């Protein structure tokens, strides 16, 4: 019998992870995460990633309900406003407004050609 006692699978995994982290450091995990993300991107393609994001968003919306989801958005907006400051937040809003106007104009232009 092992003098250290028996390990659960979880304990063994934790020891292995701690050992690997000690040997390789955080940059190792960043690199393997980046490689995994690139591989997954290759499998799914851009449309697949968008579909996956929508699926995750729908699942989260179901968990939170419409009020919880709205509250989450409000909190995110407040955090972003704090990051940017009043003027930065206003500038971001103007940029979004210009983009919406551009898309509307482009949409109307394509309808005229139909």
mmCIF file of N, CA and C in Angstrom:
data_model
loop_
_atom_site.group_PDB
_atom_site.id
_atom_site.type_symbol
_atom_site.label_atom_id
_atom_site.label_comp_id
_atom_site.label_asym_id
_atom_site.label_seq_id
_atom_site.Cartn_x
_atom_site.Cartn_y
_atom_site.Cartn_z
ATOM 1 N N UNK A 1 0.844 -1.194 0.000
ATOM 2 C CA UNK A 1 0.000 0.000 0.000
ATOM 3 C C UNK A 1 0.877 1.241 0.000
ATOM 4 N N UNK A 2 0.402 2.269 -0.641
ATOM 5 C CA UNK A 2 1.124 3.540 -0.727
ATOM 6 C C UNK A 2 1.235 4.151 0.673
ATOM 7 N N UNK A 3 2.441 4.493 1.134
ATOM 8 C CA UNK A 3 2.596 5.052 2.478
ATOM 9 C C UNK A 3 1.879 6.395 2.660
ATOM 10 N N UNK A 4 1.612 7.078 1.575
ATOM 11 C CA UNK A 4 0.926 8.367 1.668
ATOM 12 C C UNK A 4 -0.580 8.195 1.799
ATOM 13 N N UNK A 5 -1.054 6.981 1.667
ATOM 14 C CA UNK A 5 -2.504 6.744 1.723
ATOM 15 C C UNK A 5 -3.095 6.770 0.332
ATOM 16 N N UNK A 6 -4.330 6.381 0.234
ATOM 17 C CA UNK A 6 -4.986 6.362 -1.068
ATOM 18 C C UNK A 6 -5.474 7.763 -1.430
ATOM 19 N N UNK A 7 -5.385 8.051 -2.711
ATOM 20 C CA UNK A 7 -5.845 9.348 -3.219
ATOM 21 C C UNK A 7 -7.138 9.168 -3.988
ATOM 22 N N UNK A 8 -8.001 10.153 -3.892
ATOM 23 C CA UNK A 8 -9.163 10.153 -4.762
ATOM 24 C C UNK A 8 -8.706 10.650 -6.129
ATOM 25 N N UNK A 9 -9.522 10.426 -7.127
ATOM 26 C CA UNK A 9 -9.193 10.902 -8.472
ATOM 27 C C UNK A 9 -9.052 12.428 -8.448
ATOM 28 N N UNK A 10 -9.910 13.079 -7.699
ATOM 29 C CA UNK A 10 -9.862 14.537 -7.604
ATOM 30 C C UNK A 10 -8.540 15.010 -6.982
ATOM 31 N N UNK A 11 -8.126 14.353 -5.903
ATOM 32 C CA UNK A 11 -6.876 14.727 -5.239
ATOM 33 C C UNK A 11 -5.681 14.501 -6.168
ATOM 34 N N UNK A 12 -5.694 13.372 -6.882
ATOM 35 C CA UNK A 12 -4.603 13.076 -7.808
ATOM 36 C C UNK A 12 -4.541 14.124 -8.911
ATOM 37 N N UNK A 13 -5.700 14.515 -9.425
ATOM 38 C CA UNK A 13 -5.753 15.545 -10.464
ATOM 39 C C UNK A 13 -5.252 16.879 -9.952
ATOM 40 N N UNK A 14 -5.619 17.186 -8.728
ATOM 41 C CA UNK A 14 -5.182 18.447 -8.134
ATOM 42 C C UNK A 14 -3.662 18.464 -7.959
ATOM 43 N N UNK A 15 -3.112 17.355 -7.508
ATOM 44 C CA UNK A 15 -1.649 17.269 -7.360
ATOM 45 C C UNK A 15 -0.951 17.427 -8.708
ATOM 46 N N UNK A 16 -1.504 16.748 -9.714
ATOM 47 C CA UNK A 16 -0.918 16.850 -11.051
ATOM 48 C C UNK A 16 -0.981 18.266 -11.591
ATOM 49 N N UNK A 17 -2.113 18.923 -11.385
ATOM 50 C CA UNK A 17 -2.271 20.300 -11.851
ATOM 51 C C UNK A 17 -1.337 21.252 -11.138
ATOM 52 N N UNK A 18 -1.184 21.069 -9.847
ATOM 53 C CA UNK A 18 -0.280 21.912 -9.064
ATOM 54 C C UNK A 18 1.160 21.709 -9.515
ATOM 55 N N UNK A 19 1.512 20.450 -9.759
ATOM 56 C CA UNK A 19 2.870 20.133 -10.219
ATOM 57 C C UNK A 19 3.147 20.762 -11.586
ATOM 58 N N UNK A 20 2.193 20.623 -12.493
ATOM 59 C CA UNK A 20 2.344 21.199 -13.835
ATOM 60 C C UNK A 20 2.458 22.716 -13.763
ATOM 61 N N UNK A 21 1.625 23.346 -12.939
ATOM 62 C CA UNK A 21 1.676 24.799 -12.787
ATOM 63 C C UNK A 21 3.032 25.238 -12.248
ATOM 64 N N UNK A 22 3.567 24.462 -11.317
ATOM 65 C CA UNK A 22 4.880 24.789 -10.754
ATOM 66 C C UNK A 22 5.999 24.663 -11.769
ATOM 67 N N UNK A 23 5.907 23.683 -12.631
ATOM 68 C CA UNK A 23 6.948 23.455 -13.645
ATOM 69 C C UNK A 23 6.882 24.475 -14.778
ATOM 70 N N UNK A 24 5.663 24.767 -15.234
ATOM 71 C CA UNK A 24 5.506 25.547 -16.467
ATOM 72 C C UNK A 24 5.052 26.988 -16.283
ATOM 73 N N UNK A 25 4.374 27.306 -15.213
ATOM 74 C CA UNK A 25 3.920 28.674 -14.978
ATOM 75 C C UNK A 25 2.657 29.028 -15.745
ATOM 76 N N UNK A 26 2.184 30.243 -15.520
ATOM 77 C CA UNK A 26 0.911 30.671 -16.110
ATOM 78 C C UNK A 26 0.991 30.849 -17.623
ATOM 79 N N UNK A 27 2.158 31.161 -18.154
ATOM 80 C CA UNK A 27 2.276 31.351 -19.606
ATOM 81 C C UNK A 27 1.971 30.050 -20.349
ATOM 82 N N UNK A 28 2.293 28.928 -19.741
ATOM 83 C CA UNK A 28 1.991 27.622 -20.327
ATOM 84 C C UNK A 28 0.481 27.477 -20.521
ATOM 85 N N UNK A 29 -0.287 27.813 -19.484
ATOM 86 C CA UNK A 29 -1.738 27.691 -19.562
ATOM 87 C C UNK A 29 -2.324 28.669 -20.580
ATOM 88 N N UNK A 30 -1.775 29.864 -20.652
ATOM 89 C CA UNK A 30 -2.244 30.820 -21.664
ATOM 90 C C UNK A 30 -2.014 30.263 -23.064
ATOM 91 N N UNK A 31 -0.845 29.684 -23.277
ATOM 92 C CA UNK A 31 -0.499 29.157 -24.604
ATOM 93 C C UNK A 31 -1.381 27.971 -24.979
ATOM 94 N N UNK A 32 -1.578 27.031 -24.060
ATOM 95 C CA UNK A 32 -2.421 25.881 -24.432
ATOM 96 C C UNK A 32 -3.880 26.310 -24.592
ATOM 97 N N UNK A 33 -4.301 27.321 -23.851
ATOM 98 C CA UNK A 33 -5.651 27.858 -24.031
ATOM 99 C C UNK A 33 -5.805 28.521 -25.386
ATOM 100 N N UNK A 34 -4.780 29.271 -25.789
ATOM 101 C CA UNK A 34 -4.808 29.929 -27.097
ATOM 102 C C UNK A 34 -4.859 28.891 -28.211
ATOM 103 N N UNK A 35 -4.025 27.855 -28.085
ATOM 104 C CA UNK A 35 -4.010 26.797 -29.102
ATOM 105 C C UNK A 35 -5.349 26.075 -29.180
ATOM 106 N N UNK A 36 -5.925 25.793 -28.021
ATOM 107 C CA UNK A 36 -7.233 25.134 -28.003
ATOM 108 C C UNK A 36 -8.297 26.008 -28.637
ATOM 109 N N UNK A 37 -8.252 27.305 -28.349
ATOM 110 C CA UNK A 37 -9.207 28.241 -28.936
ATOM 111 C C UNK A 37 -9.062 28.319 -30.449
ATOM 112 N N UNK A 38 -7.832 28.328 -30.926
ATOM 113 C CA UNK A 38 -7.599 28.362 -32.380
ATOM 114 C C UNK A 38 -8.117 27.093 -33.045
ATOM 115 N N UNK A 39 -7.887 25.940 -32.385
ATOM 116 C CA UNK A 39 -8.371 24.671 -32.943
ATOM 117 C C UNK A 39 -9.894 24.668 -33.009
ATOM 118 N N UNK A 40 -10.527 25.138 -31.943
ATOM 119 C CA UNK A 40 -11.989 25.176 -31.900
ATOM 120 C C UNK A 40 -12.535 26.147 -32.942
ATOM 121 N N UNK A 41 -11.853 27.260 -33.115
ATOM 122 C CA UNK A 41 -12.245 28.251 -34.125
ATOM 123 C C UNK A 41 -12.201 27.622 -35.517
ATOM 124 N N UNK A 42 -11.160 26.805 -35.751
ATOM 125 C CA UNK A 42 -11.048 26.118 -37.036
ATOM 126 C C UNK A 42 -12.178 25.124 -37.254
ATOM 127 N N UNK A 43 -12.603 24.471 -36.181
ATOM 128 C CA UNK A 43 -13.691 23.503 -36.281
ATOM 129 C C UNK A 43 -15.031 24.189 -36.548
ATOM 130 N N UNK A 44 -15.288 25.257 -35.817
ATOM 131 C CA UNK A 44 -16.606 25.904 -35.879
ATOM 132 C C UNK A 44 -16.738 26.935 -36.984
ATOM 133 N N UNK A 45 -15.669 27.657 -37.261
ATOM 134 C CA UNK A 45 -15.746 28.768 -38.201
ATOM 135 C C UNK A 45 -16.456 29.943 -37.549
ATOM 136 N N UNK A 46 -16.462 31.107 -38.201
ATOM 137 C CA UNK A 46 -17.066 32.294 -37.591
ATOM 138 C C UNK A 46 -18.563 32.152 -37.321
ATOM 139 N N UNK A 47 -19.291 31.505 -38.226
ATOM 140 C CA UNK A 47 -20.732 31.327 -38.021
ATOM 141 C C UNK A 47 -21.005 30.404 -36.835
ATOM 142 N N UNK A 48 -20.152 29.394 -36.689
ATOM 143 C CA UNK A 48 -20.310 28.458 -35.581
ATOM 144 C C UNK A 48 -20.101 29.132 -34.240
ATOM 145 N N UNK A 49 -19.117 30.048 -34.179
ATOM 146 C CA UNK A 49 -18.868 30.776 -32.947
ATOM 147 C C UNK A 49 -20.049 31.676 -32.602
ATOM 148 N N UNK A 50 -20.612 32.323 -33.597
ATOM 149 C CA UNK A 50 -21.774 33.191 -33.374
ATOM 150 C C UNK A 50 -22.955 32.362 -32.867
ATOM 151 N N UNK A 51 -23.156 31.202 -33.468
ATOM 152 C CA UNK A 51 -24.245 30.315 -33.070
ATOM 153 C C UNK A 51 -24.050 29.840 -31.628
ATOM 154 N N UNK A 52 -22.817 29.508 -31.289
ATOM 155 C CA UNK A 52 -22.485 29.059 -29.935
ATOM 156 C C UNK A 52 -22.741 30.172 -28.922
ATOM 157 N N UNK A 53 -22.389 31.396 -29.281
ATOM 158 C CA UNK A 53 -22.630 32.537 -28.407
ATOM 159 C C UNK A 53 -24.107 32.786 -28.171
ATOM 160 N N UNK A 54 -24.889 32.677 -29.234
ATOM 161 C CA UNK A 54 -26.340 32.852 -29.100
ATOM 162 C C UNK A 54 -26.934 31.764 -28.208
ATOM 163 N N UNK A 55 -26.441 30.535 -28.392
ATOM 164 C CA UNK A 55 -26.936 29.414 -27.585
ATOM 165 C C UNK A 55 -26.634 29.659 -26.103
ATOM 166 N N UNK A 56 -25.426 30.125 -25.810
ATOM 167 C CA UNK A 56 -25.052 30.435 -24.435
ATOM 168 C C UNK A 56 -25.873 31.574 -23.865
ATOM 169 N N UNK A 57 -26.114 32.581 -24.683
ATOM 170 C CA UNK A 57 -26.924 33.714 -24.254
ATOM 171 C C UNK A 57 -28.357 33.306 -23.949
ATOM 172 N N UNK A 58 -28.908 32.439 -24.777
ATOM 173 C CA UNK A 58 -30.275 31.956 -24.549
ATOM 174 C C UNK A 58 -30.351 31.134 -23.262
ATOM 175 N N UNK A 59 -29.336 30.304 -23.029
ATOM 176 C CA UNK A 59 -29.320 29.494 -21.809
ATOM 177 C C UNK A 59 -29.250 30.392 -20.581
ATOM 178 N N UNK A 60 -28.410 31.408 -20.647
ATOM 179 C CA UNK A 60 -28.263 32.333 -19.516
ATOM 180 C C UNK A 60 -29.554 33.117 -19.294
ATOM 181 N N UNK A 61 -30.200 33.505 -20.382
ATOM 182 C CA UNK A 61 -31.461 34.239 -20.302
ATOM 183 C C UNK A 61 -32.533 33.375 -19.630
ATOM 184 N N UNK A 62 -32.543 32.081 -19.948
ATOM 185 C CA UNK A 62 -33.488 31.158 -19.338
ATOM 186 C C UNK A 62 -33.219 31.044 -17.840
ATOM 187 N N UNK A 63 -31.940 30.990 -17.464
ATOM 188 C CA UNK A 63 -31.576 30.889 -16.048
ATOM 189 C C UNK A 63 -32.020 32.121 -15.271
ATOM 190 N N UNK A 64 -31.764 33.287 -15.830
ATOM 191 C CA UNK A 64 -32.002 34.535 -15.117
ATOM 192 C C UNK A 64 -33.429 35.052 -15.234
ATOM 193 N N UNK A 65 -34.091 34.724 -16.313
ATOM 194 C CA UNK A 65 -35.399 35.317 -16.592
ATOM 195 C C UNK A 65 -35.180 36.685 -17.224
ATOM 196 N N UNK A 66 -36.218 37.265 -17.780
ATOM 197 C CA UNK A 66 -36.049 38.524 -18.504
ATOM 198 C C UNK A 66 -35.617 39.667 -17.582
ATOM 199 N N UNK A 67 -36.147 39.705 -16.356
ATOM 200 C CA UNK A 67 -35.754 40.774 -15.425
ATOM 201 C C UNK A 67 -34.295 40.629 -15.003
ATOM 202 N N UNK A 68 -33.893 39.405 -14.703
ATOM 203 C CA UNK A 68 -32.502 39.165 -14.295
ATOM 204 C C UNK A 68 -31.532 39.490 -15.414
ATOM 205 N N UNK A 69 -31.942 39.160 -16.636
ATOM 206 C CA UNK A 69 -31.094 39.422 -17.796
ATOM 207 C C UNK A 69 -30.963 40.929 -18.023
ATOM 208 N N UNK A 70 -32.067 41.643 -17.851
ATOM 209 C CA UNK A 70 -32.044 43.102 -17.994
ATOM 210 C C UNK A 70 -31.158 43.723 -16.911
ATOM 211 N N UNK A 71 -31.252 43.199 -15.699
ATOM 212 C CA UNK A 71 -30.435 43.700 -14.586
ATOM 213 C C UNK A 71 -28.945 43.463 -14.861
ATOM 214 N N UNK A 72 -28.632 42.302 -15.421
ATOM 215 C CA UNK A 72 -27.249 41.988 -15.781
ATOM 216 C C UNK A 72 -26.720 42.992 -16.805
ATOM 217 N N UNK A 73 -27.523 43.315 -17.790
ATOM 218 C CA UNK A 73 -27.137 44.301 -18.796
ATOM 219 C C UNK A 73 -26.938 45.680 -18.200
ATOM 220 N N UNK A 74 -27.821 46.057 -17.288
ATOM 221 C CA UNK A 74 -27.712 47.357 -16.625
ATOM 222 C C UNK A 74 -26.412 47.436 -15.824
ATOM 223 N N UNK A 75 -26.100 46.372 -15.081
ATOM 224 C CA UNK A 75 -24.866 46.353 -14.289
ATOM 225 C C UNK A 75 -23.637 46.453 -15.190
ATOM 226 N N UNK A 76 -23.678 45.753 -16.317
ATOM 227 C CA UNK A 76 -22.569 45.822 -17.268
ATOM 228 C C UNK A 76 -22.393 47.219 -17.833
ATOM 229 N N UNK A 77 -23.511 47.861 -18.143
ATOM 230 C CA UNK A 77 -23.469 49.232 -18.653
ATOM 231 C C UNK A 77 -22.905 50.200 -17.627
ATOM 232 N N UNK A 78 -23.309 50.024 -16.371
ATOM 233 C CA UNK A 78 -22.791 50.885 -15.298
ATOM 234 C C UNK A 78 -21.290 50.688 -15.113
ATOM 235 N N UNK A 79 -20.843 49.440 -15.185
ATOM 236 C CA UNK A 79 -19.413 49.156 -15.039
ATOM 237 C C UNK A 79 -18.623 49.796 -16.178
ATOM 238 N N UNK A 80 -19.159 49.696 -17.374
ATOM 239 C CA UNK A 80 -18.487 50.283 -18.536
ATOM 240 C C UNK A 80 -18.452 51.806 -18.417
ATOM 241 N N UNK A 81 -19.525 52.395 -17.938
ATOM 242 C CA UNK A 81 -19.591 53.842 -17.759
ATOM 243 C C UNK A 81 -18.539 54.298 -16.748
ATOM 244 N N UNK A 82 -18.371 53.520 -15.683
ATOM 245 C CA UNK A 82 -17.355 53.825 -14.675
ATOM 246 C C UNK A 82 -15.956 53.757 -15.288
ATOM 247 N N UNK A 83 -15.722 52.756 -16.135
ATOM 248 C CA UNK A 83 -14.418 52.605 -16.800
ATOM 249 C C UNK A 83 -14.100 53.795 -17.700
ATOM 250 N N UNK A 84 -15.085 54.200 -18.496
ATOM 251 C CA UNK A 84 -14.856 55.219 -19.521
ATOM 252 C C UNK A 84 -15.000 56.643 -19.007
ATOM 253 N N UNK A 85 -15.766 56.832 -17.960
ATOM 254 C CA UNK A 85 -16.074 58.182 -17.503
ATOM 255 C C UNK A 85 -17.230 58.735 -18.324
ATOM 256 N N UNK A 86 -17.780 59.838 -17.888
ATOM 257 C CA UNK A 86 -18.965 60.402 -18.544
ATOM 258 C C UNK A 86 -18.714 60.737 -20.005
ATOM 259 N N UNK A 87 -17.618 61.433 -20.287
ATOM 260 C CA UNK A 87 -17.345 61.843 -21.675
ATOM 261 C C UNK A 87 -17.056 60.645 -22.572
ATOM 262 N N UNK A 88 -16.295 59.696 -22.065
ATOM 263 C CA UNK A 88 -15.995 58.498 -22.857
ATOM 264 C C UNK A 88 -17.250 57.706 -23.166
ATOM 265 N N UNK A 89 -18.147 57.629 -22.191
ATOM 266 C CA UNK A 89 -19.403 56.904 -22.381
ATOM 267 C C UNK A 89 -20.287 57.623 -23.400
ATOM 268 N N UNK A 90 -20.315 58.940 -23.327
ATOM 269 C CA UNK A 90 -21.097 59.730 -24.287
ATOM 270 C C UNK A 90 -20.525 59.563 -25.696
ATOM 271 N N UNK A 91 -19.220 59.563 -25.794
ATOM 272 C CA UNK A 91 -18.549 59.393 -27.089
ATOM 273 C C UNK A 91 -18.884 58.018 -27.677
ATOM 274 N N UNK A 92 -18.898 57.002 -26.832
ATOM 275 C CA UNK A 92 -19.247 55.656 -27.281
ATOM 276 C C UNK A 92 -20.680 55.623 -27.810
ATOM 277 N N UNK A 93 -21.583 56.310 -27.125
ATOM 278 C CA UNK A 93 -22.980 56.381 -27.575
ATOM 279 C C UNK A 93 -23.112 57.063 -28.921
ATOM 280 N N UNK A 94 -22.362 58.153 -29.111
ATOM 281 C CA UNK A 94 -22.407 58.853 -30.407
ATOM 282 C C UNK A 94 -21.871 57.951 -31.522
ATOM 283 N N UNK A 95 -20.812 57.218 -31.223
ATOM 284 C CA UNK A 95 -20.239 56.305 -32.214
ATOM 285 C C UNK A 95 -21.265 55.241 -32.603
ATOM 286 N N UNK A 96 -21.969 54.693 -31.608
ATOM 287 C CA UNK A 96 -23.008 53.697 -31.878
ATOM 288 C C UNK A 96 -24.139 54.283 -32.696
ATOM 289 N N UNK A 97 -24.529 55.503 -32.394
ATOM 290 C CA UNK A 97 -25.597 56.169 -33.133
ATOM 291 C C UNK A 97 -25.225 56.375 -34.590
ATOM 292 N N UNK A 98 -23.978 56.768 -34.829
ATOM 293 C CA UNK A 98 -23.519 56.947 -36.218
ATOM 294 C C UNK A 98 -23.544 55.617 -36.971
ATOM 295 N N UNK A 99 -23.147 54.549 -36.288
ATOM 296 C CA UNK A 99 -23.126 53.233 -36.917
ATOM 297 C C UNK A 99 -24.547 52.782 -37.280
ATOM 298 N N UNK A 100 -25.487 53.004 -36.387
ATOM 299 C CA UNK A 100 -26.883 52.646 -36.649
ATOM 300 C C UNK A 100 -27.399 53.438 -37.843
ATOM 301 N N UNK A 101 -27.114 54.745 -37.881
ATOM 302 C CA UNK A 101 -27.556 55.583 -39.002
ATOM 303 C C UNK A 101 -26.961 55.073 -40.312
ATOM 304 N N UNK A 102 -25.696 54.675 -40.275
ATOM 305 C CA UNK A 102 -25.022 54.148 -41.469
ATOM 306 C C UNK A 102 -25.695 52.860 -41.942
ATOM 307 N N UNK A 103 -26.029 51.980 -41.020
ATOM 308 C CA UNK A 103 -26.673 50.717 -41.383
ATOM 309 C C UNK A 103 -28.068 50.944 -41.945
ATOM 310 N N UNK A 104 -28.795 51.886 -41.375
ATOM 311 C CA UNK A 104 -30.142 52.214 -41.881
ATOM 312 C C UNK A 104 -30.037 52.762 -43.311
ATOM 313 N N UNK A 105 -29.088 53.666 -43.502
ATOM 314 C CA UNK A 105 -28.903 54.246 -44.825
ATOM 315 C C UNK A 105 -28.536 53.159 -45.839
ATOM 316 N N UNK A 106 -27.652 52.255 -45.441
ATOM 317 C CA UNK A 106 -27.240 51.172 -46.334
ATOM 318 C C UNK A 106 -28.430 50.256 -46.647
ATOM 319 N N UNK A 107 -29.253 49.982 -45.645
ATOM 320 C CA UNK A 107 -30.440 49.136 -45.835
ATOM 321 C C UNK A 107 -31.431 49.778 -46.782
ATOM 322 N N UNK A 108 -31.656 51.078 -46.643
ATOM 323 C CA UNK A 108 -32.569 51.781 -47.534
ATOM 324 C C UNK A 108 -32.030 51.810 -48.951
ATOM 325 N N UNK A 109 -30.708 51.936 -49.080
ATOM 326 C CA UNK A 109 -30.081 51.954 -50.402
ATOM 327 C C UNK A 109 -30.236 50.629 -51.121
ATOM 328 N N UNK A 110 -30.125 49.528 -50.394
ATOM 329 C CA UNK A 110 -30.259 48.218 -51.030
ATOM 330 C C UNK A 110 -31.716 47.933 -51.402
ATOM 331 N N UNK A 111 -32.668 48.523 -50.675
ATOM 332 C CA UNK A 111 -34.081 48.363 -51.020
ATOM 333 C C UNK A 111 -34.428 49.105 -52.292
ATOM 334 N N UNK A 112 -33.800 50.249 -52.482
ATOM 335 C CA UNK A 112 -34.078 51.063 -53.679
ATOM 336 C C UNK A 112 -33.609 50.344 -54.927
ATOM 337 N N UNK A 113 -32.548 49.552 -54.817
ATOM 338 C CA UNK A 113 -32.001 48.832 -55.960
ATOM 339 C C UNK A 113 -32.756 47.556 -56.276
ATOM 340 N N UNK A 114 -33.692 47.153 -55.418
ATOM 341 C CA UNK A 114 -34.409 45.892 -55.597
ATOM 342 C C UNK A 114 -35.519 45.985 -56.591
#
